[in-house]
Coordinates of C-alpha atoms in Angstrom, one line a residue:
X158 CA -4.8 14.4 17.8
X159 CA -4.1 11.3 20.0
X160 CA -2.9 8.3 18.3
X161 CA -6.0 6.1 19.2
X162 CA -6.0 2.5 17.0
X163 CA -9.3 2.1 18.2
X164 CA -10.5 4.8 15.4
X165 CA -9.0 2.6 13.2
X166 CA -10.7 0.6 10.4
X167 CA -10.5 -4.1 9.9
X168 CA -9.3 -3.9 14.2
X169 CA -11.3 -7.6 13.9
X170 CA -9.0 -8.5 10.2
X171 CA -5.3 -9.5 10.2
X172 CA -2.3 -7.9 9.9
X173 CA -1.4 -7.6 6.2
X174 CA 1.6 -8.2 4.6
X175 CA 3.6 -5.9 1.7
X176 CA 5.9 -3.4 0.8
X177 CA 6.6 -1.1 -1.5
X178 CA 7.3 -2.6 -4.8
X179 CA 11.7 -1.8 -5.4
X180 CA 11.3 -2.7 -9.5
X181 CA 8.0 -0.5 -9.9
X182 CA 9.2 2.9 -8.7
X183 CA 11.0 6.1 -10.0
X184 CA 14.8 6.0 -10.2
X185 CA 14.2 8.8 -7.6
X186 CA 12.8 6.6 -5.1
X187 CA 15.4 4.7 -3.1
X188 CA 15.3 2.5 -0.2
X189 CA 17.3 1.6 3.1
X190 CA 17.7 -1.8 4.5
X191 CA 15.7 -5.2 4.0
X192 CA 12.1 -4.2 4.9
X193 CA 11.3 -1.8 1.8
X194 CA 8.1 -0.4 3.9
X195 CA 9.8 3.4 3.9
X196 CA 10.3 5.2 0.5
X197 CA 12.6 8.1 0.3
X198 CA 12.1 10.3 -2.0
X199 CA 15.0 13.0 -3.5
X200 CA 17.2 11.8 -1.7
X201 CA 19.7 15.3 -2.3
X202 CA 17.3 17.5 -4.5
X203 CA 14.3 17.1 -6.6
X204 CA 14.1 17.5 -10.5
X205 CA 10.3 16.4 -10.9
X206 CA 8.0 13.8 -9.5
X207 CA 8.6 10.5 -8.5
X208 CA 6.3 7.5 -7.6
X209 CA 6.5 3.8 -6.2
X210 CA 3.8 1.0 -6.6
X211 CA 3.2 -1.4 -3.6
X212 CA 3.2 -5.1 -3.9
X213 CA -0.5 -5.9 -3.1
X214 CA -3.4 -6.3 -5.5
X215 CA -6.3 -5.0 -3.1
X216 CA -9.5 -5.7 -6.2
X217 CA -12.2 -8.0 -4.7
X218 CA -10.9 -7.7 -0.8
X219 CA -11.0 -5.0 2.1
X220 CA -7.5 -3.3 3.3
X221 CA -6.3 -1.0 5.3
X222 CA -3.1 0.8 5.5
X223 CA -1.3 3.8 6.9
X224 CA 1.0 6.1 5.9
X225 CA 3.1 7.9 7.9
X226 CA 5.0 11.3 6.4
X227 CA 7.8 13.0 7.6
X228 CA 8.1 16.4 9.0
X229 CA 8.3 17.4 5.6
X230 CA 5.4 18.4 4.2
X231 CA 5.4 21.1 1.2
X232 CA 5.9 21.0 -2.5
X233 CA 4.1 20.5 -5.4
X234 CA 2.7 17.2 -4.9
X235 CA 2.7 14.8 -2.3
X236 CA 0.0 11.8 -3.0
X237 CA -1.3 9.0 -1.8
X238 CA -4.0 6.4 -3.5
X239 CA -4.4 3.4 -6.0
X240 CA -3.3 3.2 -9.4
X241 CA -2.9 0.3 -12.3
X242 CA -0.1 -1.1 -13.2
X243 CA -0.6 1.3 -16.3
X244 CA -0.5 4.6 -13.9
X245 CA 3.0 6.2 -14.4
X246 CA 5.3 6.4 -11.5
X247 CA 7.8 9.2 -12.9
X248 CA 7.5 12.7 -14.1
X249 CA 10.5 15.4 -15.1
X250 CA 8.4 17.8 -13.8
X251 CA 6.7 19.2 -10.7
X252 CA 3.4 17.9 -11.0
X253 CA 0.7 16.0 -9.5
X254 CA 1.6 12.7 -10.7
X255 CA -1.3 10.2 -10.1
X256 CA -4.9 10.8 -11.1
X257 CA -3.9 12.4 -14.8
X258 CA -5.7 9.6 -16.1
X259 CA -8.1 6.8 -15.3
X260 CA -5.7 4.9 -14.0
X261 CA -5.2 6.1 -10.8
X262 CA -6.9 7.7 -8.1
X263 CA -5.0 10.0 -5.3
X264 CA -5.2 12.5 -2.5
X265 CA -2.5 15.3 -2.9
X266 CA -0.9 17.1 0.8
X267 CA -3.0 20.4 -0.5
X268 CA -6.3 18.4 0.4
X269 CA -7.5 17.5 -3.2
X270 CA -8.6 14.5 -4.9
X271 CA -7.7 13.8 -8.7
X272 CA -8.8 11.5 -11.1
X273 CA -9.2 11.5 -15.0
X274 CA -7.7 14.5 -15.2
X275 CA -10.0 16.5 -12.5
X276 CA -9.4 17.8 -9.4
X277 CA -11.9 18.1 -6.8
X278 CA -11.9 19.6 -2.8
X279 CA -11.7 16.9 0.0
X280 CA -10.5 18.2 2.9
X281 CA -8.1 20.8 4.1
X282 CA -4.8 21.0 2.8
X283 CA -1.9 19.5 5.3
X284 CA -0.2 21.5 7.7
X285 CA 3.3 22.1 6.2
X286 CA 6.3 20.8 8.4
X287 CA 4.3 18.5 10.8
X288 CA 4.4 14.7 10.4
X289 CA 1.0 13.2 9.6
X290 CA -0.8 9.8 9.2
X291 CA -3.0 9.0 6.6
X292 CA -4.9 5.7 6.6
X293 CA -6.5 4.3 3.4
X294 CA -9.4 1.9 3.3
X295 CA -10.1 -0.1 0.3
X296 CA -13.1 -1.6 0.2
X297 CA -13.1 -4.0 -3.2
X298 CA -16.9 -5.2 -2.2
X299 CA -18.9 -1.9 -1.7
X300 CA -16.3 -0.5 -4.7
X301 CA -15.2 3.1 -2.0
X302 CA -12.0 4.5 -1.2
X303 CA -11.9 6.4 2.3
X304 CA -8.9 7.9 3.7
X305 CA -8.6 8.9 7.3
X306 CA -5.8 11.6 8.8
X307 CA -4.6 11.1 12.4
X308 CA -6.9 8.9 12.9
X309 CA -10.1 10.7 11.8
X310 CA -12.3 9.6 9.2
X311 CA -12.5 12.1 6.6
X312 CA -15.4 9.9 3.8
X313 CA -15.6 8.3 0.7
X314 CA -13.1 9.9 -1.5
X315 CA -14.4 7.7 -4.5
X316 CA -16.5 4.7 -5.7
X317 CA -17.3 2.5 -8.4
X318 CA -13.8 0.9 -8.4
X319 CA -15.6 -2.2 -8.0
X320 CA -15.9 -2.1 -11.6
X321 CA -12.6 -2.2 -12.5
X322 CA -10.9 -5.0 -13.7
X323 CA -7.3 -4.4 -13.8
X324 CA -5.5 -5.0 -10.9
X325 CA -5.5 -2.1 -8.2
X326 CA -2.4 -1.6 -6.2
X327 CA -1.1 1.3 -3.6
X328 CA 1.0 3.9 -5.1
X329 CA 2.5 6.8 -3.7
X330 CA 4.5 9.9 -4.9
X331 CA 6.4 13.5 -4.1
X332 CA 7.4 16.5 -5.9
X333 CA 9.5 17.2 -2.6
X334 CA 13.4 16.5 -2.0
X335 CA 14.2 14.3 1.4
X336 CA 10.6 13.0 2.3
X337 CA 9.5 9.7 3.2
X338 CA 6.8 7.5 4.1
X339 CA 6.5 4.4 5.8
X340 CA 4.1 2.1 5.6
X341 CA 2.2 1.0 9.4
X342 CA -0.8 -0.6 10.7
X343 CA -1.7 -2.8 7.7
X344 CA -5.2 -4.9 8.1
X345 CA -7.1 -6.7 5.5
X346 CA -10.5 -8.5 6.2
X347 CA -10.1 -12.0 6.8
X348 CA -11.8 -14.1 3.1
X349 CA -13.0 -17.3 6.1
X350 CA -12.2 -19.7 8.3
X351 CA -9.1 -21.3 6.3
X352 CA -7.9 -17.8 5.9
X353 CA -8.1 -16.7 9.5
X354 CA -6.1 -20.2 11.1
X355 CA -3.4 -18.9 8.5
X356 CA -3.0 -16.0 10.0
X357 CA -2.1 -17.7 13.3
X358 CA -0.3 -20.1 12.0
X359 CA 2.3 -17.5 10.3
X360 CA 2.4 -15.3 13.2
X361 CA 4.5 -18.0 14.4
X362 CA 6.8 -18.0 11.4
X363 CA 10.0 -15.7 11.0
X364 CA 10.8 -16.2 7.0
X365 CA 9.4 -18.5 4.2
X366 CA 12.4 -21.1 5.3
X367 CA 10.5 -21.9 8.2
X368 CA 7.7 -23.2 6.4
X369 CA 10.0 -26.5 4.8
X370 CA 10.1 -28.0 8.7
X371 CA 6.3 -28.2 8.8
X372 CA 5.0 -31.2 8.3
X373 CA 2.0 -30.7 6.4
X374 CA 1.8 -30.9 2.6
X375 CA 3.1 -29.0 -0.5
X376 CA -0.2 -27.4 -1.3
X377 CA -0.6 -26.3 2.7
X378 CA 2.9 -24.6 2.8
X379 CA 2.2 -22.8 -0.6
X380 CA -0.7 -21.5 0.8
X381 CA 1.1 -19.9 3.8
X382 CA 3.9 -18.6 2.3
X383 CA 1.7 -16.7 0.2
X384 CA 1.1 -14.7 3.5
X385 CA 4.8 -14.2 4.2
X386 CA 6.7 -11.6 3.4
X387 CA 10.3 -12.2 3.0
X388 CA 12.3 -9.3 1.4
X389 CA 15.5 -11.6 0.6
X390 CA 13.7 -14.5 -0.9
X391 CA 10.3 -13.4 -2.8
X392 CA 7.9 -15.7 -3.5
X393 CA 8.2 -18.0 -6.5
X394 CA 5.9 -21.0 -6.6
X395 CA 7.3 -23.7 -8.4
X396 CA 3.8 -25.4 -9.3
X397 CA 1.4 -23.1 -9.4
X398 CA -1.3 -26.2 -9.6
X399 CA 0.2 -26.7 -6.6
X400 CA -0.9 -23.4 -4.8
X401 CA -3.9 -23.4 -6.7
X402 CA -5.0 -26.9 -5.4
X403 CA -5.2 -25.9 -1.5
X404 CA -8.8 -24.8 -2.0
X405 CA -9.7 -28.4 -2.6
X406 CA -7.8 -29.4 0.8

């Protein structure tokens, strides 16, 4: 299928900002360079199942993201989906890591959903050896998950996560040696009118360190380099109160 972005889910949001989280994930998950948005996983061979958490907390919001896999295709268990910070993220053993429990909920290459231990038929299982996209849309108000592949819309995988109170995240896994997959075309939903000049403002903005040669105040440059992601120099907010303050600006 054509790539056509116009298929795609939150066009009218903003570009999102994470990555895959480097101290969340299996020892067999490595990664290359500053950016951390592609995760390799068996890097020489595989010995079981390995998994990495992403670094945003999509409860209470809409986001979309895409995945996009490697010629490699086949294994066990390749997954994609949310999970808890409780969901495990390593296995010694080829198995379908995420959705064990009721901490996570996943989408496995052979076109099956789990979760709490039960497997049920989604849609077809992926054509081996042909690199794929698969988009995921969270929607934290109407409580769905909806994954689409090359573009296409394939439904509501699940619902009721709007009832969940720990914090969701993305997570992915493989059984698989050499595979990878990158993280493209993230959107969220814009919250309103504060959160949408934000995104234009750090459009404009290369790194966190930009932000000190604004002249606006501490609780305004808090508040937008919450939107930044910097790879060398996380985000550490020195007041919190600080941060916490700009919705009174």
């Amino acid at each position: 299928m054509e790539e056509n972005e116009t298929t795609l889910p939150l066009q009218n949001g903003c570009d999102d900002q994470w990555i895959w989280n480097r101290w969340e994930r299996s020892p067999d998950v490595k990664f290359f360079g500053r950016t951390y948005r592609t995760a390799h996983f068996h890097i020489n061979w595989s010995a079981g199942t390995a998994g990495v958490r992403g670094t945003r907390i999509l409860n209470n919001g809409r986001y979309f993201w895409e995945l996009r896999i490697t010629q490699r295709i086949f294994g066990t268990s390749m997954m994609f989906g949310i999970g808890t910070k409780k969901s495990k993220l390593h296995a010694n053993s080829f198995t379908n890591l995420f959705g064990q429990d009721d901490q996570s909920w996943a989408l496995s290459h052979k076109g099956l959903l789990w979760h709490s231990g039960k497997t049920y038929s989604y849609t077809k299982p992926f054509q081996e050896n042909q690199s794929t996209r698969i988009g995921i849309l969270f929607d934290g108000i109407a409580g769905t998950l909806t994954y689409y592949k090359d573009g296409e819309c394939l439904g509501v995988a699940f619902s009721g996560l709007n009832e969940i109170k720990e914090p969701l995240y993305p997570v992915i896994c493989s059984s698989a040696a050499r595979t990878a997959m990158t993280l493209s075309s993230m959107k969220r939903e814009f919250v309103n009118l504060q959160d949408r000049c934000r995104a234009v403002i750090v459009k404009k903005l290369r790194c966190r360190s930009s932000i000190d040669k604004l002249m606006v105040p501490a609780g305004v440059k808090c508040y937008l380099a919450e939107a930044i992601v910097d790879e060398i120099q996380p985000f550490k907010p020195m007041y919190r109160n600080i941060c916490n303050s700009i919705g009174s600006l």
